[in-house]
C-alpha cells in the first residue's frame, strides 16, 4: 500500500467569476475524456487529456513548466505540446521531454515516473497546448477529476464513455457550492456521462491546512461491475468487492520459511506470560529492527513482502511490516488482523467511496483482553498502544478472514497521553537570568521531538538545535549541560534537561527589576489570519503542556507586583496561569491544552481569542523592588 496520488500544486476555497485580471496564468480549457472498452473480460481504458492555457502576464513564467506523472498502472502516449503566439500566428513545439523516476533519498521507491518539459517562448499573451493519452491498465484505478485547481479554468470538463454492459459508479465531493452541469447520453452501444463547470477560480495554498482534497471540488470514478452471459461480474464500488480484491492480493504474499519468523517471535517473547506483554515485545522488535522503506512498484504497492524476506533484509514498507506483525502475533496466539487504512490526507469514508482511493496505508490490528490495539510499526517511535498520529480518527478496514471484515474507527488520543511537563528554576545573577530546566515528554510530543531530532538535526550542535526548536528566552540564550534520557525507551517519558543563561533579558528601571517568567511562549505565533484565510487549521494531535516555574527572589529584593491569574477555557483549547508567593520564591503554574484535530473556519475568532489571551498573559512581568 503506502500509495501516492499525483496532485501538483493544488490547494483550496472556491469562488466563481469571469474576472481573472489579477491572475498570471489561466486555463482556457481542461478537458478529459475516458473511453472504456471491454473485450473477453479485459478492460481497455484510455483517458484523453486536452489542456489549453494562456499567460495573462509575464510576471510568473513558472507555469511554463509541465510535469506529467505516471506509473505501472498508468502509461503515457502521444504527447503533443506546443506554445502558440497569437500576435505572430506562430506555433513553437516542445522539442525535449525528460523522463524522471520518483526516488526520494533512498527512503521511497516506486515505479512511478514523470515526464517533464518546458513550454518554449512563453510571454504575456502566449498560449500553451498539451494533449496526451493516459492508458489505465487496472480497472480499479479510474481515479478522479478536479473541477478546480491552482489556477483559474474557463472550461473544465470530464466525460466518460462506457459499454452498456458495464455499470459505472461515481461520487462527487465538494461540488455543492458550484454550478456543475451533469448529463447522461446514450448511443447504440454505450453510455456517456459528462460533467462541466465554467469559470472556476484557482485555489490558494494555506499553511497548516487539511489536504486539498478535503476542499477541492472533484468526482471519483469506479467501475462497479459488468455483465457477461447474464452473469454480473463485480469489480469495485462496494465494500464486499473492495475487500474481495484486497484479499486476492494479500493471498499472493510469500509464505516461505515462516519457521524462522516464528523462531524469532519465540525468542522475543521467551519467559513472557501475558498476551499484552508479548504483543508489546513483538511490536517494539519490528519497530527497532525493520527499517521503513516505502515501496509502490506495481502490484508490489498492494501485495506484502513475505515475512521471512522482511526479516532477512531488515527493511520493508507498511505492508511488509504489518504482515510481519500479523504472522508473529498470530503465531503467539494473539488475535491479529491485516488492516487497510487511509492517512489523514485522505478525506474519504469506506461507506461513501468503497474504492482504492479511500486508503493509502496498511497496519495490524490486535485484539487483546477485549482491547482493540492499532499497531503501525512504520512509526519507529510511537509507543505500544497508541496508533500513529496520522491515522487518528480514520476508518480502518480490518480483515477477519477471506470473506469477513469489519470497519473500525481509530480513536483520537486524549491530550493527557501527549503531555510535556516542564519544571524550571530561575535565578538572577549579575543581571543575567539563569535557568535550570527539565522537560518530560510523553506520547506524540515525545514521538515528534525524537523524529525531528533524528531527521532534522543534521550537522547542528545540541545547543543550536534546541535554540531553534525550543526558542526559549531571546536570541542571546545559551544552553549548557544538555542531557537526554530515555531517548530510545518507548515506555517511559523522554527526559530533556539543560541549563540556560539568558543575557539582556531583564529590564532594570531605578530600584526595580522586571522579569518575565514566560521564557517558553508556546503557540504565541499560532493566530489565524481571518481576513485572508479560507481553510481550516489542521492540528496533528491533542496535547497538553504543564509548566511549573520557580523564581528565586534575589537578596535585597522583594516582590512588588505579581501578575493576576489569567485563563481561557473551552472544550477544544485553553490555558490557565497562576502565581503563588511563598517567602523568597514565586511559583508560576501554567497549563495549556489543545483538544481538537482541526480548527474550523467558523471557530477562527474563538481560536484567535485564545491565542490573544495567551499572548497578553505572556507579556506580564513580575516586578522585583529593592527592599
Coordinates of C-alpha atoms in Angstrom, one line a residue:
X1 CA 0.0 0.0 0.0
X2 CA 1.5 3.4 1.0
X3 CA 0.3 4.7 -2.3
X4 CA 0.9 8.3 -3.5
X5 CA -1.5 10.4 -5.6
X6 CA -0.1 12.8 -8.1
X7 CA -1.7 16.2 -7.4
X8 CA 0.6 19.1 -8.3
X9 CA 0.3 22.5 -6.7
X10 CA -3.3 22.1 -5.5
X11 CA -4.9 23.9 -2.6
X12 CA -8.3 25.3 -1.6
X13 CA -11.8 27.5 -1.3
X14 CA -13.6 28.3 -4.5
X15 CA -15.2 31.4 -6.0
X16 CA -16.6 31.7 -9.5
X17 CA -16.0 34.7 -11.6
X18 CA -15.1 35.7 -15.2
X19 CA -12.8 38.4 -13.9
X20 CA -9.3 36.9 -14.0
X21 CA -7.4 40.3 -14.4
X22 CA -5.3 39.6 -11.2
X23 CA -4.1 36.2 -12.4
X24 CA -0.9 35.5 -14.2
X25 CA -2.0 32.3 -16.0
X26 CA -5.3 30.5 -16.6
X27 CA -6.6 27.5 -18.4
X28 CA -9.0 28.3 -21.3
X29 CA -10.0 24.6 -21.1
X30 CA -9.1 21.4 -19.2
X31 CA -11.0 18.6 -20.8
X32 CA -10.6 14.8 -20.2
X33 CA -12.4 12.1 -22.0
X34 CA -12.3 8.5 -20.8
X35 CA -13.1 5.7 -23.2
X36 CA -13.8 2.3 -21.5
X37 CA -13.9 -0.8 -23.7
X38 CA -14.4 -4.4 -22.6
X39 CA -13.4 -7.5 -24.6
X40 CA -13.4 -11.0 -23.2
X41 CA -13.3 -9.8 -19.5
X42 CA -10.4 -7.5 -20.3
X43 CA -10.8 -3.8 -19.9
X44 CA -9.2 -1.3 -22.2
X45 CA -9.3 2.2 -20.6
X46 CA -7.9 5.3 -22.3
X47 CA -8.0 8.8 -20.9
X48 CA -7.6 11.6 -23.4
X49 CA -6.3 14.8 -21.8
X50 CA -6.5 18.1 -23.6
X51 CA -5.4 21.3 -21.9
X52 CA -5.2 24.8 -23.4
X53 CA -3.7 27.6 -21.2
X54 CA -2.8 31.3 -21.6
X55 CA -0.3 33.6 -19.9
X56 CA -2.2 36.8 -18.8
X57 CA 1.0 38.4 -17.7
X58 CA 4.7 37.7 -17.9
X59 CA 5.2 38.0 -14.1
X60 CA 5.2 34.3 -13.4
X61 CA 6.6 32.1 -16.0
X62 CA 6.7 29.2 -13.6
X63 CA 3.6 27.9 -15.4
X64 CA 5.7 27.1 -18.4
X65 CA 7.0 24.1 -16.6
X66 CA 4.9 21.0 -17.0
X67 CA 5.0 17.6 -15.1
X68 CA 3.0 14.5 -16.0
X69 CA 3.1 11.7 -13.5
X70 CA 2.5 8.1 -14.5
X71 CA 3.4 4.6 -13.2
X72 CA 2.9 0.9 -13.6
X73 CA -0.9 1.2 -13.9
X74 CA -0.8 4.4 -16.0
X75 CA 1.1 4.7 -19.2
X76 CA 1.5 7.9 -21.2
X77 CA 1.3 8.0 -25.0
X78 CA 1.1 10.6 -27.9
X79 CA 2.2 13.7 -26.0
X80 CA 1.7 16.8 -28.1
X81 CA 2.9 20.1 -26.5
X82 CA 3.5 23.5 -28.1
X83 CA 3.3 27.2 -27.5
X84 CA 1.2 29.4 -29.7
X85 CA 1.9 33.1 -30.1
X86 CA -1.3 34.7 -31.4
X87 CA 0.1 38.0 -32.4
X88 CA 2.6 36.2 -34.7
X89 CA 0.3 33.3 -35.6
X90 CA 3.2 31.1 -34.7
X91 CA 3.4 27.6 -33.2
X92 CA 6.6 26.5 -31.4
X93 CA 6.7 22.8 -30.5
X94 CA 8.3 21.4 -27.3
X95 CA 11.4 19.7 -28.5
X96 CA 12.6 17.9 -25.4
X97 CA 10.7 15.9 -22.9
X98 CA 12.7 14.4 -20.0
X99 CA 11.7 11.2 -18.1
X100 CA 12.5 11.1 -14.3
X101 CA 11.9 8.4 -11.8
X102 CA 10.5 9.1 -8.4
X103 CA 13.1 8.3 -5.8
X104 CA 13.4 10.1 -2.5
X105 CA 16.7 9.9 -0.6
X106 CA 16.8 6.1 -0.5
X107 CA 13.6 6.0 1.5
X108 CA 10.9 5.8 -1.0
X109 CA 10.8 3.6 -4.1
X110 CA 8.1 3.2 -6.6
X111 CA 7.6 2.5 -10.3
X112 CA 6.1 6.0 -10.7
X113 CA 7.9 8.3 -13.1
X114 CA 7.4 11.8 -14.5
X115 CA 7.5 13.4 -17.9
X116 CA 8.8 16.9 -17.5
X117 CA 9.3 19.7 -20.1
X118 CA 9.1 23.5 -20.5
X119 CA 6.8 25.3 -23.0
X120 CA 9.1 27.5 -25.1
X121 CA 9.0 31.2 -25.8
X122 CA 6.3 32.0 -23.2
X123 CA 5.4 35.6 -22.5
X124 CA 2.2 37.7 -21.9
X125 CA -0.4 36.5 -24.4
X126 CA 1.3 33.2 -25.2
X127 CA -0.9 30.1 -25.2
X128 CA 0.1 26.6 -24.2
X129 CA -1.4 23.5 -25.7
X130 CA -1.0 20.0 -24.3
X131 CA -2.7 16.7 -25.2
X132 CA -1.8 13.1 -24.5
X133 CA -3.3 9.8 -23.7
X134 CA -3.1 8.0 -20.4
X135 CA -3.6 4.2 -20.7
X136 CA -5.1 2.7 -17.5
X137 CA -4.3 -1.0 -17.2
X138 CA -6.0 -1.7 -13.8
X139 CA -9.8 -1.1 -13.8
X140 CA -9.7 -0.5 -10.0
X141 CA -7.9 2.8 -10.7
X142 CA -10.1 5.0 -12.7
X143 CA -9.1 7.9 -10.5
X144 CA -10.6 11.4 -10.1
X145 CA -11.1 14.6 -11.9
X146 CA -10.7 18.1 -10.3
X147 CA -13.0 20.8 -11.5
X148 CA -10.9 23.5 -9.9
X149 CA -7.1 23.5 -9.4
X150 CA -4.4 26.1 -8.5
X151 CA -5.1 28.4 -11.4
X152 CA -8.5 29.6 -12.9
X153 CA -10.2 27.5 -15.6
X154 CA -12.7 28.8 -18.1
X155 CA -14.0 25.4 -19.1
X156 CA -13.5 22.2 -17.0
X157 CA -15.0 19.1 -18.4
X158 CA -14.9 15.3 -17.8
X159 CA -16.7 12.8 -20.0
X160 CA -16.7 9.0 -19.7
X161 CA -17.9 6.7 -22.4
X162 CA -18.5 3.1 -21.4
X163 CA -20.3 0.0 -22.8
X164 CA -23.9 -0.7 -21.8
X165 CA -22.9 -4.0 -20.1
X166 CA -20.6 -2.0 -17.7
X167 CA -22.0 -0.2 -14.6
X168 CA -20.1 2.9 -13.8
X169 CA -20.1 4.4 -10.3
X170 CA -19.1 7.9 -9.2
X171 CA -19.1 10.0 -6.1
X172 CA -18.9 13.8 -6.1
X173 CA -17.1 15.7 -3.4
X174 CA -17.2 19.5 -2.5
X175 CA -19.4 20.3 -5.5
X176 CA -22.5 21.5 -3.7
X177 CA -21.5 25.2 -3.9
X178 CA -20.6 25.3 -7.6
X179 CA -22.6 25.3 -10.8
X180 CA -21.7 21.8 -12.0
X181 CA -23.6 20.6 -15.0
X182 CA -24.1 16.8 -15.4
X183 CA -25.7 15.0 -18.3
X184 CA -26.2 11.4 -19.5
X185 CA -26.3 10.4 -23.1
X186 CA -26.9 7.1 -24.8
X187 CA -25.6 5.7 -28.1
X188 CA -26.4 2.3 -29.7
X189 CA -23.7 0.6 -27.7
X190 CA -22.7 2.9 -24.9
X191 CA -23.5 5.5 -22.3
X192 CA -21.7 8.8 -22.0
X193 CA -21.6 10.8 -18.7
X194 CA -20.4 14.4 -18.9
X195 CA -19.6 16.9 -16.1
X196 CA -18.9 20.5 -17.0
X197 CA -18.0 23.6 -15.0
X198 CA -17.2 27.1 -16.2
X199 CA -15.1 29.9 -14.8
X200 CA -13.7 28.3 -11.7
X201 CA -11.2 30.4 -9.7
X202 CA -7.8 29.0 -8.7
X203 CA -7.1 27.8 -5.2
X204 CA -4.6 29.4 -2.9
X205 CA -2.3 27.3 -0.7
X206 CA -2.5 27.9 3.0
X207 CA -0.1 26.8 5.8
X208 CA -1.2 24.0 8.1
X209 CA -4.4 23.3 6.3
X210 CA -6.0 20.0 5.5
X211 CA -5.1 18.1 2.4
X212 CA -6.5 19.9 -0.7
X213 CA -8.9 17.0 -1.5
X214 CA -10.9 18.0 1.6
X215 CA -11.9 21.1 -0.3
X216 CA -11.3 20.7 -4.0
X217 CA -14.5 20.0 -6.0
X218 CA -13.9 16.7 -7.7
X219 CA -15.5 13.5 -8.7
X220 CA -14.2 10.0 -8.0
X221 CA -14.9 7.3 -10.6
X222 CA -15.1 3.5 -10.3
X223 CA -16.3 0.5 -12.3
X224 CA -19.0 -1.3 -10.2
X225 CA -19.4 -4.4 -12.4
X226 CA -20.1 -5.7 -15.9
X227 CA -22.4 -8.3 -17.4
X228 CA -21.2 -11.5 -19.1
X229 CA -23.7 -14.1 -20.4
X230 CA -26.3 -12.9 -17.9
X231 CA -23.8 -13.1 -15.1
X232 CA -22.8 -10.0 -13.0
X233 CA -19.0 -9.8 -12.6
X234 CA -18.1 -7.4 -9.7
X235 CA -15.2 -5.0 -9.9
X236 CA -15.4 -2.2 -7.4
X237 CA -17.9 0.1 -5.9
X238 CA -19.0 -1.9 -2.8
X239 CA -17.1 -2.8 0.3
X240 CA -17.5 -6.5 -0.4
X241 CA -15.9 -6.1 -3.8
X242 CA -13.1 -4.0 -2.5
X243 CA -12.3 -6.4 0.3
X244 CA -12.5 -9.4 -2.0
X245 CA -9.9 -7.8 -4.3
X246 CA -7.6 -6.9 -1.4
X247 CA -7.8 -10.5 -0.1
X248 CA -6.9 -11.8 -3.6
X249 CA -3.8 -9.6 -3.4
X250 CA -2.6 -10.5 0.1
X251 CA -3.1 -14.2 -0.7
X252 CA -0.2 -13.7 -3.1
X253 CA 2.1 -13.0 -0.1
X254 CA 5.2 -15.2 0.0
X255 CA 4.7 -17.8 2.8
X256 CA 8.1 -19.4 2.5
X257 CA 10.4 -20.0 5.5
X258 CA 7.9 -18.9 8.1
X259 CA 9.5 -21.2 10.7
X260 CA 12.4 -18.8 11.1
X261 CA 10.0 -15.9 11.6
X262 CA 8.2 -18.0 14.3
X263 CA 11.6 -18.7 15.9
X264 CA 12.3 -15.0 16.2
X265 CA 8.9 -14.5 17.8
X266 CA 9.5 -17.3 20.2
X267 CA 12.9 -15.8 21.2
X268 CA 11.4 -12.2 21.6
X269 CA 8.7 -13.4 23.9
X270 CA 10.6 -16.1 25.9
X271 CA 9.5 -16.2 29.5
X272 CA 6.5 -13.8 29.0
X273 CA 3.1 -15.0 30.1
X274 CA 0.6 -12.2 29.1
X275 CA -0.5 -11.6 25.6
X276 CA -0.1 -7.8 26.1
X277 CA 3.5 -8.2 27.1
X278 CA 4.2 -10.5 24.2
X279 CA 2.5 -8.2 21.7
X280 CA 4.4 -5.2 23.0
X281 CA 7.7 -7.0 22.7
X282 CA 7.0 -8.1 19.2
X283 CA 5.8 -4.7 18.1
X284 CA 8.9 -3.0 19.5
X285 CA 11.2 -5.6 17.9
X286 CA 9.7 -4.8 14.5
X287 CA 10.0 -1.0 15.2
X288 CA 13.6 -1.3 16.2
X289 CA 14.8 -3.9 13.7
X290 CA 12.9 -3.3 10.4
X291 CA 13.8 -0.2 8.6
X292 CA 10.9 1.5 6.9
X293 CA 11.2 2.0 3.1
X294 CA 8.0 2.9 1.2
X295 CA 7.6 0.7 -1.9
X296 CA 5.0 1.1 -4.6
X297 CA 6.2 -0.8 -7.7
X298 CA 3.1 -2.1 -9.5
X299 CA 1.2 -4.6 -7.5
X300 CA 4.1 -4.5 -5.1
X301 CA 2.2 -1.5 -3.8
X302 CA -0.5 -3.8 -2.6
X303 CA 1.0 -7.3 -2.1
X304 CA 3.0 -7.5 1.1
X305 CA 6.6 -8.9 1.0
X306 CA 6.9 -12.2 2.7
X307 CA 7.6 -12.1 6.5
X308 CA 10.8 -14.2 6.1
X309 CA 12.1 -11.9 3.4
X310 CA 11.4 -8.9 5.6
X311 CA 13.3 -10.5 8.5
X312 CA 16.2 -11.3 6.1
X313 CA 16.6 -7.9 4.5
X314 CA 15.6 -6.0 7.7
X315 CA 13.6 -3.4 5.7
X316 CA 10.0 -3.2 4.5
X317 CA 7.1 -0.9 3.7
X318 CA 3.9 -0.6 5.6
X319 CA 2.5 -3.8 4.1
X320 CA 5.7 -5.8 4.8
X321 CA 5.8 -4.6 8.4
X322 CA 2.1 -5.2 9.1
X323 CA 2.4 -8.7 7.5
X324 CA 5.4 -9.5 9.8
X325 CA 3.4 -8.4 12.8
X326 CA 0.4 -10.4 11.6
X327 CA 2.5 -13.6 11.3
X328 CA 4.4 -13.2 14.6
X329 CA 1.4 -12.2 16.7
X330 CA -0.9 -15.0 15.4
X331 CA 1.9 -17.5 15.9
X332 CA 1.9 -16.5 19.6
X333 CA -1.8 -17.0 19.9
X334 CA -2.7 -13.3 19.8
X335 CA -5.6 -12.3 17.6
X336 CA -4.1 -10.0 14.9
X337 CA -5.6 -8.9 11.6
X338 CA -4.4 -7.2 8.5
X339 CA -5.8 -3.7 8.3
X340 CA -6.2 -1.2 5.5
X341 CA -6.5 2.4 6.4
X342 CA -6.3 5.9 4.9
X343 CA -4.0 8.5 6.4
X344 CA -5.5 11.9 7.5
X345 CA -4.6 13.1 4.0
X346 CA -7.5 11.0 2.7
X347 CA -10.9 12.7 3.3
X348 CA -12.9 9.7 2.2
X349 CA -15.1 7.1 4.0
X350 CA -15.3 3.4 3.1
X351 CA -19.1 3.8 3.2
X352 CA -19.2 6.8 0.9
X353 CA -16.4 5.7 -1.5
X354 CA -15.7 1.9 -1.3
X355 CA -12.7 2.0 -3.6
X356 CA -8.9 2.0 -3.5
X357 CA -9.0 5.8 -3.3
X358 CA -10.0 5.6 0.4
X359 CA -6.8 4.1 1.8
X360 CA -3.1 4.5 1.3
X361 CA -1.6 2.6 4.3
X362 CA -1.6 -0.8 6.0
X363 CA -1.3 -1.6 9.7
X364 CA -2.1 -4.5 12.0
X365 CA -4.9 -4.6 14.5
X366 CA -4.6 -6.8 17.6
X367 CA -7.4 -7.7 20.0
X368 CA -6.1 -8.3 23.5
X369 CA -8.3 -8.7 26.5
X370 CA -11.2 -7.1 24.5
X371 CA -9.0 -4.0 23.7
X372 CA -8.5 -3.1 20.1
X373 CA -4.9 -2.0 19.6
X374 CA -3.8 -0.4 16.3
X375 CA -0.1 -1.3 15.5
X376 CA 1.8 0.8 13.0
X377 CA 5.5 -0.1 13.1
X378 CA 6.3 2.3 10.3
X379 CA 6.3 4.9 13.1
X380 CA 9.5 3.9 14.9
X381 CA 8.9 6.0 18.0
X382 CA 5.2 5.6 18.7
X383 CA 4.6 3.7 22.0
X384 CA 2.7 0.4 22.1
X385 CA -1.0 1.0 22.5
X386 CA -1.1 4.3 20.6
X387 CA -1.9 4.5 16.9
X388 CA 0.3 6.6 14.6
X389 CA -0.8 10.2 14.8
X390 CA -1.7 10.4 11.1
X391 CA -4.2 7.6 11.4
X392 CA -6.2 9.0 14.3
X393 CA -10.0 9.3 13.7
X394 CA -9.7 7.3 10.5
X395 CA -11.8 4.3 9.4
X396 CA -9.8 1.1 9.3
X397 CA -10.8 -1.9 7.2
X398 CA -9.9 -4.9 9.4
X399 CA -9.8 -8.2 7.6
X400 CA -11.2 -11.1 9.7
X401 CA -10.9 -13.9 7.2
X402 CA -11.2 -14.5 3.5
X403 CA -14.8 -13.2 3.3
X404 CA -15.5 -11.3 6.6
X405 CA -14.2 -7.8 7.6
X406 CA -15.1 -5.1 9.9
X407 CA -14.9 -1.3 9.7
X408 CA -13.5 0.2 12.9
X409 CA -12.5 3.7 13.7
X410 CA -9.2 4.6 15.2
X411 CA -9.8 6.8 18.3
X412 CA -8.3 10.2 18.7
X413 CA -5.8 10.0 21.5
X414 CA -6.5 12.1 24.7
X415 CA -4.4 15.2 25.3
X416 CA -3.2 13.7 28.7
X417 CA -1.4 11.0 26.7
X418 CA 0.7 13.6 24.9
X419 CA 1.8 15.8 27.8
X420 CA 5.0 17.8 28.2
X421 CA 5.8 18.6 31.8
X422 CA 8.3 21.5 32.2
X423 CA 9.9 22.4 35.6
X424 CA 12.1 25.4 35.7
X425 CA 14.2 27.1 38.4
X426 CA 15.0 30.7 37.7
X427 CA 17.6 32.7 39.5
X428 CA 19.2 36.1 38.8
X429 CA 22.9 36.8 39.0
X430 CA 24.7 39.9 37.9
X431 CA 21.8 40.9 35.6
X432 CA 21.8 37.6 33.8
X433 CA 18.8 35.2 34.1
X434 CA 19.9 31.6 34.8
X435 CA 17.5 28.7 34.4
X436 CA 17.8 25.0 35.3
X437 CA 15.1 23.3 33.3
X438 CA 13.8 19.7 32.8
X439 CA 11.2 18.5 30.3
X440 CA 9.3 15.2 30.4
X441 CA 7.7 14.4 27.1
X442 CA 5.1 11.7 26.6
X443 CA 3.1 10.3 23.7
X444 CA 3.1 12.2 20.4
X445 CA 5.1 15.1 22.0
X446 CA 7.9 12.6 22.5
X447 CA 7.4 11.0 19.1
X448 CA 7.6 14.4 17.4
X449 CA 10.7 15.5 19.2
X450 CA 12.6 12.3 18.6
X451 CA 11.6 12.1 15.0
X452 CA 12.5 15.8 14.3
X453 CA 15.8 15.4 16.2
X454 CA 16.7 12.2 14.3
X455 CA 15.9 13.5 10.8
X456 CA 16.3 17.3 11.1
X457 CA 19.2 17.9 13.5
X458 CA 21.7 17.1 10.8
X459 CA 25.0 18.9 11.5
X460 CA 23.7 21.3 14.1
X461 CA 25.1 21.1 17.6
X462 CA 22.8 20.2 20.5
X463 CA 22.7 23.9 21.5
X464 CA 21.9 25.1 18.0
X465 CA 19.2 22.5 17.6
X466 CA 17.5 23.3 20.9
X467 CA 17.8 27.0 20.3
X468 CA 16.0 26.6 17.0
X469 CA 13.4 24.1 18.3
X470 CA 12.5 25.4 21.7
X471 CA 13.2 29.1 21.1
X472 CA 13.4 29.9 24.8
X473 CA 14.2 33.3 26.2
X474 CA 15.7 35.5 23.5
X475 CA 18.3 35.3 20.8
X476 CA 21.1 35.6 23.4
X477 CA 20.0 32.4 25.2
X478 CA 22.9 30.0 25.8
X479 CA 22.5 26.2 26.6
X480 CA 24.8 24.0 28.7
X481 CA 24.7 20.7 30.4
X482 CA 22.3 19.2 27.9
X483 CA 21.2 15.7 28.7
X484 CA 18.7 13.3 27.0
X485 CA 17.4 10.3 28.9
X486 CA 15.1 7.5 27.7
X487 CA 15.6 8.6 24.2
X488 CA 15.2 5.0 23.0
X489 CA 12.9 3.8 25.7
X490 CA 9.3 3.9 24.3
X491 CA 7.7 3.0 27.6
X492 CA 8.9 6.0 29.7
X493 CA 8.8 9.7 29.2
X494 CA 11.7 11.3 27.3
X495 CA 13.7 13.4 29.8
X496 CA 15.4 16.5 28.4
X497 CA 17.4 18.7 30.8
X498 CA 19.7 21.7 30.4
X499 CA 20.9 24.9 31.9
X500 CA 20.3 28.3 30.4
X501 CA 21.9 31.7 30.6
X502 CA 19.8 34.5 29.1
X503 CA 21.6 37.8 28.7
X504 CA 19.8 41.1 28.1
X505 CA 16.5 39.6 29.2
X506 CA 15.9 41.6 32.4
X507 CA 14.7 45.2 32.5
X508 CA 16.0 47.4 35.3
X509 CA 14.5 50.8 35.9
X510 CA 15.7 52.6 39.1
X511 CA 15.3 50.3 42.0
X512 CA 13.0 47.9 40.1
X513 CA 13.7 44.7 38.1
X514 CA 11.2 43.5 35.6
X515 CA 11.3 39.7 35.0
X516 CA 9.1 37.9 32.5
X517 CA 8.9 34.3 33.7
X518 CA 7.5 33.1 30.3
X519 CA 10.7 32.1 28.6
X520 CA 8.6 29.5 26.8
X521 CA 5.9 31.1 24.7
X522 CA 4.3 28.1 23.1
X523 CA 1.5 28.9 20.5
X524 CA 2.2 32.6 20.6
X525 CA 2.6 32.7 16.8
X526 CA -0.4 30.5 16.0
X527 CA -3.1 33.1 15.4
X528 CA -5.1 32.7 12.2
X529 CA -5.3 35.5 9.6
X530 CA -9.1 35.7 9.5
X531 CA -9.1 38.3 6.7
X532 CA -7.4 36.1 4.1
X533 CA -7.6 32.5 5.3
X534 CA -10.4 30.3 4.0
X535 CA -9.4 26.9 5.1
X536 CA -9.4 25.1 8.5
X537 CA -6.3 24.8 10.5
X538 CA -5.0 21.3 10.9
X539 CA -3.6 20.1 14.2
X540 CA -1.6 16.9 14.4
X541 CA -2.8 15.6 17.7
X542 CA -4.3 16.6 21.1
X543 CA -1.7 17.8 23.6
X544 CA -1.1 19.4 26.9
X545 CA 1.8 21.4 28.4
X546 CA 2.2 21.8 32.2
X547 CA 4.7 24.3 33.4
X548 CA 6.0 24.8 37.0
X549 CA 8.4 27.7 37.2
X550 CA 10.0 28.7 40.5
X551 CA 11.7 32.1 40.6
X552 CA 14.0 32.8 43.5
X553 CA 13.9 36.5 44.6
X554 CA 17.4 37.9 44.8
X555 CA 18.8 39.0 48.2
X556 CA 17.8 42.6 48.9
X557 CA 14.7 42.5 46.8
X558 CA 11.0 41.8 47.3
X559 CA 8.1 41.2 45.0
X560 CA 6.2 44.4 44.5
X561 CA 4.0 43.1 41.7
X562 CA 2.8 39.6 40.7
X563 CA 0.5 39.2 37.7
X564 CA -3.0 38.1 38.5
X565 CA -4.4 34.8 37.4
X566 CA -5.3 34.6 33.7
X567 CA -7.2 31.9 31.9
X568 CA -9.2 30.9 28.8
X569 CA -11.1 27.7 28.7
X570 CA -13.4 25.9 26.3
X571 CA -13.9 22.3 25.2
X572 CA -11.2 22.4 22.5
X573 CA -8.4 24.6 23.8
X574 CA -7.4 26.8 26.7
X575 CA -4.8 27.9 29.3
X576 CA -4.5 28.9 32.9
X577 CA -1.7 30.8 34.5
X578 CA -1.4 31.3 38.3
X579 CA 1.2 32.7 40.6
X580 CA 2.0 31.8 44.3
X581 CA 4.3 33.9 46.5
X582 CA 5.9 32.0 49.3
X583 CA 8.7 33.8 51.2
X584 CA 11.5 34.4 48.8
X585 CA 10.1 32.3 45.9
X586 CA 7.4 33.0 43.3
X587 CA 5.9 29.9 41.6
X588 CA 4.1 30.1 38.3
X589 CA 1.8 27.3 37.4
X590 CA 0.9 27.3 33.7
X591 CA -1.2 24.8 31.8
X592 CA -2.0 24.9 28.1
X593 CA -4.2 22.3 26.3
X594 CA -5.5 21.7 22.7
X595 CA -8.1 19.0 22.3
X596 CA -9.0 19.2 18.6
X597 CA -7.6 18.0 15.4
X598 CA -8.9 20.8 13.3
X599 CA -9.9 24.5 13.9
X600 CA -12.8 25.1 11.5
X601 CA -13.2 28.4 9.8
X602 CA -16.3 29.2 11.9
X603 CA -14.1 28.8 15.0
X604 CA -11.3 31.1 13.9
X605 CA -12.4 34.0 16.0
X606 CA -12.6 31.8 19.1
X607 CA -9.2 30.4 18.4
X608 CA -7.7 33.9 18.0
X609 CA -9.3 35.0 21.2
X610 CA -7.5 32.0 22.9
X611 CA -4.2 33.0 21.3
X612 CA -4.7 36.7 22.1
X613 CA -5.4 35.9 25.7
X614 CA -2.3 33.7 25.9
X615 CA -0.1 36.4 24.3
X616 CA -1.4 39.0 26.8
X617 CA -0.6 36.6 29.7
X618 CA 2.9 36.0 28.2
X619 CA 3.6 39.8 28.3
X620 CA 3.0 40.1 32.1
X621 CA 6.2 40.5 34.1
X622 CA 7.0 40.1 37.8
X623 CA 8.3 43.3 39.4
X624 CA 11.0 43.0 42.0
X625 CA 12.0 46.0 44.0
X626 CA 14.9 46.8 46.3
X627 CA 13.9 46.5 50.0

